[in-house]
Short mmCIF file of C-alpha atoms in Angstrom, two decimals:
data_model
loop_
_atom_site.label_atom_id
_atom_site.label_comp_id
_atom_site.label_asym_id
_atom_site.label_seq_id
_atom_site.Cartn_x
_atom_site.Cartn_y
_atom_site.Cartn_z
CA UNK A 643 249.61 59.16 246.30
CA UNK A 644 248.36 55.50 245.30
CA UNK A 645 247.68 55.04 242.09
CA UNK A 646 244.95 52.35 241.59
CA UNK A 647 242.50 51.47 238.94
CA UNK A 648 239.34 49.35 238.33
CA UNK A 649 240.60 47.34 234.52
CA UNK A 650 237.29 46.29 233.11
CA UNK A 651 237.36 42.95 230.42
CA UNK A 652 237.34 44.60 227.82
CA UNK A 653 240.68 46.04 229.00
CA UNK A 654 242.13 43.23 230.49
CA UNK A 655 241.34 41.26 226.67
CA UNK A 656 242.79 44.08 224.11
CA UNK A 657 245.54 44.33 226.41
CA UNK A 658 246.30 39.87 227.56
CA UNK A 659 245.32 39.51 223.40
CA UNK A 660 247.14 41.59 221.27
CA UNK A 661 244.53 43.74 220.25
CA UNK A 662 243.75 46.82 218.31
CA UNK A 663 245.91 49.65 221.19
CA UNK A 664 246.64 47.25 223.80
CA UNK A 665 250.25 48.88 224.22
CA UNK A 666 247.42 51.70 225.72
CA UNK A 667 246.44 49.24 227.73
CA UNK A 668 249.53 48.67 228.85
CA UNK A 669 251.40 52.13 229.51
CA UNK A 670 248.48 52.79 231.70
CA UNK A 671 248.73 49.92 234.11
CA UNK A 672 252.76 50.21 233.98
CA UNK A 673 251.28 53.50 235.96
CA UNK A 674 248.95 51.86 238.40
CA UNK A 675 250.26 51.19 241.55
CA UNK A 676 247.60 48.85 242.39
CA UNK A 677 244.85 46.84 239.41
CA UNK A 678 241.94 45.61 240.90
CA UNK A 679 239.12 44.37 238.87
CA UNK A 680 236.41 41.64 239.67
CA UNK A 681 236.14 37.52 239.79
CA UNK A 682 233.49 37.67 236.46
CA UNK A 683 236.49 39.62 234.47
CA UNK A 684 237.63 35.70 235.02
CA UNK A 685 235.14 33.88 233.97
CA UNK A 686 234.34 36.38 231.27
CA UNK A 687 238.28 35.78 229.35
CA UNK A 688 238.05 32.76 229.95
CA UNK A 689 234.80 33.07 227.72
CA UNK A 690 236.57 35.52 224.91
CA UNK A 691 240.06 32.66 225.30
CA UNK A 692 236.36 29.47 223.87
CA UNK A 693 235.38 31.61 220.79
CA UNK A 694 238.87 32.75 220.26
CA UNK A 695 239.83 29.02 220.14
CA UNK A 696 236.28 27.31 218.40
CA UNK A 697 236.18 30.56 215.30
CA UNK A 698 240.48 30.22 215.13
CA UNK A 699 240.85 26.94 215.63
CA UNK A 700 244.37 26.12 215.45
CA UNK A 701 245.60 29.89 215.06
CA UNK A 702 245.66 30.44 219.12
CA UNK A 703 248.37 28.27 220.98
CA UNK A 704 245.79 27.98 223.81
CA UNK A 705 248.24 27.59 226.47
CA UNK A 706 249.97 29.87 226.33
CA UNK A 707 247.01 32.28 226.60
CA UNK A 708 245.42 30.38 229.74
CA UNK A 709 248.58 30.78 231.10
CA UNK A 710 249.07 34.58 230.29
CA UNK A 711 245.25 34.92 231.97
CA UNK A 712 246.81 33.33 235.09
CA UNK A 713 249.24 35.42 234.98
CA UNK A 714 247.47 39.00 235.03
CA UNK A 715 244.80 37.53 237.69
CA UNK A 716 248.29 36.75 239.62
CA UNK A 717 249.36 40.54 239.87
CA UNK A 718 244.74 42.30 239.81
CA UNK A 719 243.86 42.37 243.04
CA UNK A 720 240.31 40.40 242.15
CA UNK A 721 237.19 42.03 243.79
CA UNK A 722 233.96 39.89 244.40
CA UNK A 723 231.65 40.43 242.25
CA UNK A 724 229.03 39.68 244.30
CA UNK A 725 229.59 42.36 246.98
CA UNK A 726 228.72 45.63 244.02
CA UNK A 727 225.60 43.48 242.57
CA UNK A 728 222.59 45.60 244.12
CA UNK A 729 224.28 49.16 243.37
CA UNK A 730 225.65 47.07 239.89
CA UNK A 731 221.45 46.63 238.81
CA UNK A 732 220.63 50.08 240.24
CA UNK A 733 222.78 51.56 238.21
CA UNK A 734 221.96 48.95 235.83
CA UNK A 735 218.03 49.74 235.79
CA UNK A 736 217.95 54.05 235.67
CA UNK A 737 221.02 53.92 233.10
CA UNK A 738 219.97 50.54 230.69
CA UNK A 739 223.35 49.40 231.21
CA UNK A 740 224.08 45.28 231.66
CA UNK A 741 224.14 44.09 234.99
CA UNK A 742 227.09 42.62 234.38
CA UNK A 743 228.70 46.25 232.62
CA UNK A 744 227.86 47.67 235.74
CA UNK A 745 229.65 45.59 238.21
CA UNK A 746 232.87 47.19 237.44
CA UNK A 747 231.42 50.82 237.04
CA UNK A 748 229.96 50.30 240.69
CA UNK A 749 233.06 48.55 241.43
CA UNK A 750 235.37 50.95 240.47
CA UNK A 751 232.38 54.16 242.35
CA UNK A 752 232.90 51.69 245.93
CA UNK A 753 236.75 51.99 245.67
CA UNK A 754 236.78 56.26 244.24
CA UNK A 755 238.73 54.53 242.10
CA UNK A 756 238.84 55.64 237.82
CA UNK A 757 238.28 52.51 235.78
CA UNK A 758 239.58 51.73 233.13
CA UNK A 759 237.28 50.05 229.97
CA UNK A 760 237.17 49.23 226.66
CA UNK A 761 233.68 49.15 226.39
CA UNK A 762 231.91 52.80 224.84
CA UNK A 763 228.23 51.86 225.94
CA UNK A 764 229.90 51.82 229.35
CA UNK A 765 232.27 54.91 229.82
CA UNK A 766 229.20 56.21 228.38
CA UNK A 767 227.71 55.48 231.38
CA UNK A 768 229.88 55.69 233.73
CA UNK A 769 231.33 58.94 233.67
CA UNK A 770 228.46 59.34 235.69
CA UNK A 771 229.23 58.40 238.57
CA UNK A 772 232.85 57.26 238.42
CA UNK A 773 235.60 58.66 236.39
CA UNK A 774 236.72 56.50 233.46
CA UNK A 775 239.41 56.77 230.92
CA UNK A 776 238.18 54.71 227.55
CA UNK A 777 240.70 53.07 225.53
CA UNK A 778 239.59 52.81 222.29
#
C-alpha cells in the first residue's frame, strides 16, 4: 500500500524552522511514499519567513531558510488551491474555520488521504471529514 499524506503549512513550518517536535514531523515524512501540499503553503511559508526575519533581525539566515523552502517544495507534490476552493468554502462556512485551513482539509478529502497538521483547530475540524494526525 502506498502511503500518501497531505501536509499543511503549520507542519511544514514546524519542520523547516526546527520548531518544537519538528523531529516528529520528520519521522512521519520519512514513512510516506508521497507528500502533497497546496501552492498556498509556499506563500504562507514565505510569509512566516518574512516575519521571522523581520522580528529576529540578523538572527536568521535568510538564504539558508529560502533554500530549505525551495528544497522541501521540490520534493512535495504541489496542488493548485483553486481546484479545492469550493469544497473548502463549504467546510469554512459550516465549521467557522478559515478558508486557508479548510483548503488543506478539502485537498485531503479529495485525494482520500490523511492530513498532517500542527494546527489544533484545523485538526479538530478535519477529523469530521478525513483522517488527521495532529503533531503538537
